[in-house]
CSV table of C-alpha atoms in Angstrom, one decimal:
chain,number,residue,atom,x,y,z
I,1,UNK,CA,3.6,3.2,-17.0
I,2,UNK,CA,5.6,0.5,-15.1
I,3,UNK,CA,4.7,2.4,-11.9
I,4,UNK,CA,0.9,1.7,-12.0
I,5,UNK,CA,0.4,-1.2,-14.3
I,6,UNK,CA,1.6,-4.7,-14.7
I,7,UNK,CA,0.3,-7.7,-16.6
I,8,UNK,CA,-3.3,-6.4,-16.6
I,9,UNK,CA,-3.1,-5.3,-12.8
I,10,UNK,CA,-3.5,-1.5,-12.2
I,11,UNK,CA,-3.2,0.4,-9.0
I,12,UNK,CA,-5.9,2.6,-10.4
I,13,UNK,CA,-8.3,0.0,-11.4
I,14,UNK,CA,-11.2,1.5,-9.5
I,15,UNK,CA,-10.6,4.5,-11.3
I,16,UNK,CA,-10.5,3.1,-14.6
I,17,UNK,CA,-13.6,1.2,-13.9
I,18,UNK,CA,-15.5,4.3,-13.0
I,19,UNK,CA,-14.4,6.2,-16.1
I,20,UNK,CA,-15.7,3.3,-18.3
I,21,UNK,CA,-19.0,3.4,-16.5
I,22,UNK,CA,-19.2,7.3,-17.1
I,23,UNK,CA,-18.2,7.1,-20.7
I,24,UNK,CA,-21.1,4.3,-21.1
I,25,UNK,CA,-23.4,6.5,-19.4
I,26,UNK,CA,-22.5,9.3,-21.6
I,27,UNK,CA,-23.2,7.6,-24.5
I,28,UNK,CA,-26.7,6.7,-23.4
I,29,UNK,CA,-27.5,10.6,-22.8
I,30,UNK,CA,-27.1,11.3,-26.6
I,31,UNK,CA,-30.7,12.3,-27.0
I,32,UNK,CA,-30.7,14.7,-24.1
I,33,UNK,CA,-30.3,18.7,-24.6
I,34,UNK,CA,-26.9,19.8,-25.6
I,35,UNK,CA,-26.3,21.7,-22.5
I,36,UNK,CA,-27.0,18.6,-20.3
I,37,UNK,CA,-24.5,16.6,-22.4
I,38,UNK,CA,-22.2,19.4,-22.2
I,39,UNK,CA,-22.2,19.4,-18.4
I,40,UNK,CA,-21.8,15.3,-18.4
I,41,UNK,CA,-18.6,15.9,-20.6
I,42,UNK,CA,-17.2,18.3,-18.3
I,43,UNK,CA,-17.7,16.3,-15.2
I,44,UNK,CA,-16.1,13.1,-17.0
I,45,UNK,CA,-13.1,15.1,-18.3
I,46,UNK,CA,-12.6,16.7,-14.9
I,47,UNK,CA,-12.5,13.2,-13.3
I,48,UNK,CA,-10.2,12.0,-16.1
I,49,UNK,CA,-7.8,14.8,-15.4
I,50,UNK,CA,-8.1,14.4,-11.7
I,51,UNK,CA,-7.2,10.4,-12.1
I,52,UNK,CA,-4.1,11.6,-14.3
I,53,UNK,CA,-2.8,13.9,-11.8
I,54,UNK,CA,-3.1,11.2,-9.2
I,55,UNK,CA,-1.0,8.9,-11.3
I,56,UNK,CA,1.6,11.8,-12.0
I,57,UNK,CA,1.9,12.8,-8.2
I,58,UNK,CA,2.2,9.0,-7.1
I,59,UNK,CA,5.1,8.9,-9.5
I,60,UNK,CA,6.7,12.2,-8.6
I,61,UNK,CA,6.4,10.9,-4.9
I,62,UNK,CA,7.7,7.5,-5.5
I,63,UNK,CA,10.6,9.2,-7.1
I,64,UNK,CA,11.3,11.4,-4.1
I,65,UNK,CA,10.5,8.6,-1.6
I,66,UNK,CA,13.0,6.3,-3.3
I,67,UNK,CA,15.7,9.0,-3.0
I,68,UNK,CA,14.8,9.6,0.6
I,69,UNK,CA,15.3,5.8,1.3
I,70,UNK,CA,18.5,5.9,-0.4
I,71,UNK,CA,19.8,8.6,1.4
I,72,UNK,CA,18.7,7.1,4.7
I,73,UNK,CA,20.6,4.0,4.0
I,74,UNK,CA,23.6,5.9,3.1
I,75,UNK,CA,23.5,8.0,6.3
I,76,UNK,CA,22.9,4.7,8.5
I,77,UNK,CA,26.1,3.1,6.7
I,78,UNK,CA,28.2,6.1,7.6
I,79,UNK,CA,26.9,6.4,11.0
I,80,UNK,CA,28.0,2.6,11.5
I,81,UNK,CA,31.4,3.6,10.1
I,82,UNK,CA,31.9,6.8,12.2
I,83,UNK,CA,31.1,4.5,15.3
I,84,UNK,CA,33.5,1.9,14.3
I,85,UNK,CA,36.2,4.6,13.8
I,86,UNK,CA,35.5,6.2,17.2
I,87,UNK,CA,35.7,2.8,18.7
I,88,UNK,CA,39.1,2.1,17.2
I,89,UNK,CA,40.2,5.7,18.1
I,90,UNK,CA,39.1,4.9,21.8
I,91,UNK,CA,41.4,1.8,21.6
I,92,UNK,CA,44.2,3.6,20.4
I,93,UNK,CA,44.0,6.3,23.0
I,94,UNK,CA,43.7,3.7,25.8
I,95,UNK,CA,46.8,1.9,24.4
I,96,UNK,CA,48.7,5.3,24.3
I,97,UNK,CA,47.7,6.1,28.1
I,98,UNK,CA,48.9,2.7,29.2
I,99,UNK,CA,52.2,3.1,27.2
V,17,UNK,CA,-17.5,-25.5,2.0
V,18,UNK,CA,-15.0,-23.5,-0.2
V,19,UNK,CA,-11.9,-25.2,-1.5
V,20,UNK,CA,-8.6,-24.1,0.5
V,21,UNK,CA,-6.4,-22.0,-1.7
V,22,UNK,CA,-2.7,-22.5,-1.6
V,23,UNK,CA,-0.8,-20.3,0.7
V,24,UNK,CA,1.1,-17.4,-0.5
V,25,UNK,CA,4.5,-16.8,0.9
V,26,UNK,CA,6.7,-14.2,-0.5
V,27,UNK,CA,10.1,-13.4,1.2
V,28,UNK,CA,10.9,-9.6,1.9
V,29,UNK,CA,13.5,-7.9,0.0
V,30,UNK,CA,15.3,-4.7,0.6
V,31,UNK,CA,12.4,-2.7,-1.3
V,32,UNK,CA,9.3,-4.8,-0.8
V,33,UNK,CA,7.5,-6.4,2.2
V,34,UNK,CA,7.2,-10.1,3.3
V,35,UNK,CA,3.8,-11.7,2.4
V,36,UNK,CA,2.4,-14.5,4.6
V,37,UNK,CA,-1.1,-15.6,3.5
V,38,UNK,CA,-2.4,-18.5,5.4
V,39,UNK,CA,-5.6,-18.9,3.6
V,40,UNK,CA,-6.7,-22.2,5.7
V,41,UNK,CA,-6.4,-20.1,8.9
V,42,UNK,CA,-7.7,-17.0,7.5
V,43,UNK,CA,-4.3,-15.2,8.7
V,44,UNK,CA,-2.7,-12.7,6.2
V,45,UNK,CA,0.2,-10.5,7.0
V,46,UNK,CA,2.4,-7.9,5.1
V,47,UNK,CA,5.5,-7.0,6.9
V,48,UNK,CA,8.4,-4.7,6.2
V,49,UNK,CA,9.6,-1.8,3.7
V,50,UNK,CA,7.9,-1.1,0.4
V,51,UNK,CA,9.1,1.4,-2.2
V,52,UNK,CA,9.5,-1.0,-5.1
V,53,UNK,CA,10.4,0.0,-8.7
V,54,UNK,CA,7.3,-1.4,-9.8
V,55,UNK,CA,4.5,-1.4,-7.4
V,56,UNK,CA,2.2,-3.5,-9.7
V,57,UNK,CA,4.5,-6.1,-10.2
V,58,UNK,CA,4.8,-6.6,-6.5
V,59,UNK,CA,1.1,-6.0,-5.5
V,60,UNK,CA,-0.5,-7.4,-8.5
V,61,UNK,CA,-0.1,-11.1,-7.5
V,62,UNK,CA,-0.9,-10.2,-3.8
V,63,UNK,CA,-4.0,-8.3,-4.7
V,64,UNK,CA,-5.3,-11.1,-7.1
V,65,UNK,CA,-4.6,-14.0,-4.3
V,66,UNK,CA,-6.4,-11.7,-1.8
V,67,UNK,CA,-9.2,-11.1,-4.4
V,68,UNK,CA,-9.7,-15.0,-5.0
V,69,UNK,CA,-9.5,-15.7,-1.3
V,70,UNK,CA,-12.4,-13.3,-0.5
V,71,UNK,CA,-14.5,-14.2,-3.3
V,72,UNK,CA,-14.8,-17.5,-1.5
V,73,UNK,CA,-14.5,-16.5,2.0
V,74,UNK,CA,-18.0,-16.1,2.9
V,75,UNK,CA,-18.9,-16.2,6.6
V,76,UNK,CA,-15.1,-16.8,7.6
V,77,UNK,CA,-13.0,-14.8,10.0
V,78,UNK,CA,-10.2,-13.1,8.3
V,79,UNK,CA,-7.2,-11.4,10.3
V,80,UNK,CA,-4.8,-9.0,8.3
V,81,UNK,CA,-1.7,-7.8,9.9
V,82,UNK,CA,0.1,-4.9,8.3
V,83,UNK,CA,3.4,-4.2,10.1
V,84,UNK,CA,5.0,-1.7,7.6
V,85,UNK,CA,8.2,0.3,8.4
V,86,UNK,CA,8.2,2.4,5.4
V,87,UNK,CA,6.3,2.8,2.1
V,88,UNK,CA,5.9,5.0,-0.8
V,89,UNK,CA,2.9,6.5,-2.5
V,90,UNK,CA,2.4,3.7,-4.9
V,91,UNK,CA,2.4,1.2,-2.1
V,92,UNK,CA,-0.1,3.5,-0.1
V,93,UNK,CA,-2.3,3.3,-3.1
V,94,UNK,CA,-2.1,-0.6,-3.2
V,95,UNK,CA,-2.8,-0.7,0.6
V,96,UNK,CA,-5.8,1.6,0.3
V,97,UNK,CA,-7.1,-0.7,-2.5
V,98,UNK,CA,-6.4,-3.7,-0.3
V,99,UNK,CA,-8.3,-2.0,2.6
V,100,UNK,CA,-11.5,-1.2,0.4
V,101,UNK,CA,-11.6,-4.7,-0.8
V,102,UNK,CA,-11.5,-6.1,2.7
V,103,UNK,CA,-14.2,-3.5,3.8
V,104,UNK,CA,-16.3,-4.8,0.9
V,105,UNK,CA,-16.1,-8.3,2.2
V,106,UNK,CA,-16.7,-7.1,5.5
V,107,UNK,CA,-20.0,-5.5,4.4
V,108,UNK,CA,-20.8,-8.8,2.6
V,109,UNK,CA,-20.6,-10.9,5.8
V,110,UNK,CA,-16.8,-11.9,6.3
V,111,UNK,CA,-15.6,-11.0,9.7
V,112,UNK,CA,-12.5,-9.0,8.9
V,113,UNK,CA,-10.0,-7.8,11.5
V,114,UNK,CA,-7.1,-5.6,10.4
V,115,UNK,CA,-4.3,-5.0,12.9
V,116,UNK,CA,-2.0,-1.9,11.9
V,117,UNK,CA,1.0,-2.6,13.8
V,118,UNK,CA,3.7,-0.1,14.4
V,119,UNK,CA,6.5,0.5,17.0
V,120,UNK,CA,5.6,2.5,19.9
V,121,UNK,CA,8.0,5.4,19.0
V,122,UNK,CA,6.9,5.7,15.4
V,123,UNK,CA,4.0,8.2,15.4
V,124,UNK,CA,4.1,8.7,11.7
V,125,UNK,CA,3.2,5.0,11.0
V,126,UNK,CA,0.5,5.1,13.5
V,127,UNK,CA,-1.0,8.1,12.2
V,128,UNK,CA,-1.1,6.3,8.5
V,129,UNK,CA,-3.2,3.9,10.3
V,130,UNK,CA,-5.3,6.4,11.7
V,131,UNK,CA,-5.9,7.9,8.3
V,132,UNK,CA,-6.4,4.7,6.5
V,133,UNK,CA,-9.1,3.5,8.8
V,134,UNK,CA,-11.1,6.9,8.4
V,135,UNK,CA,-13.1,5.4,5.5
V,136,UNK,CA,-13.5,1.9,6.3
V,137,UNK,CA,-17.1,1.3,7.9
V,138,UNK,CA,-17.4,-2.5,8.0
V,139,UNK,CA,-14.2,-4.3,9.3
V,140,UNK,CA,-12.5,-3.9,12.7
V,141,UNK,CA,-9.4,-1.9,12.4
V,142,UNK,CA,-6.9,-1.9,15.2
V,143,UNK,CA,-4.0,0.1,16.0
V,144,UNK,CA,-1.3,-2.1,17.6
V,145,UNK,CA,2.0,-1.4,19.1
V,146,UNK,CA,4.6,-3.7,17.9
V,147,UNK,CA,6.1,-4.2,21.5
V,148,UNK,CA,3.0,-6.2,22.7
V,149,UNK,CA,2.3,-7.8,19.2
V,150,UNK,CA,3.1,-11.5,18.5
């Protein structure tokens, strides 16, 4: 997961820490009634799924935003080319008028 | 008195911001565009330096200027992580002033600043127009 983890650093470090805490807490609830343990499992799984979705959404957004930036740069390049061509056209027109 | 850390200076690239961390002066800045291929590779060292600095920066004043032109979602996540860390430092007694600098005609960037500031309770968050900024 290159977009979110590099050499021990994770953009989702806080979320991973919370999941670790939740799993530790869950292990300490083994003596509780099954329905309570089931509820705790559901909450932990829902949070895990939510974090996973966040990661996927960030990845999708990054890809689209990268494409947007590339298109913007291409537009800026073509605008500069068009302005340059227009300047040359004006110069040529001026030369023709004077001739 | 805590030891002074070595400054962190990283030049901007086409896809990543310029970083200027002057730890002795307590002046930090992040400036430019941010849509790197690998956000962790860019923000990992920045966050680790910030973390190390704030861990020793009790009873200090820290000013952090953010002057972003464009950023992607991973970068937004990294920025939010930094704001939360700064807010925690402020809660612990560090005077933290964040200046979110945007061009006068860049309403989108200004709104991002407003959104980021919503969950920060302890630091001072200023929205600044770049025309009047240093």
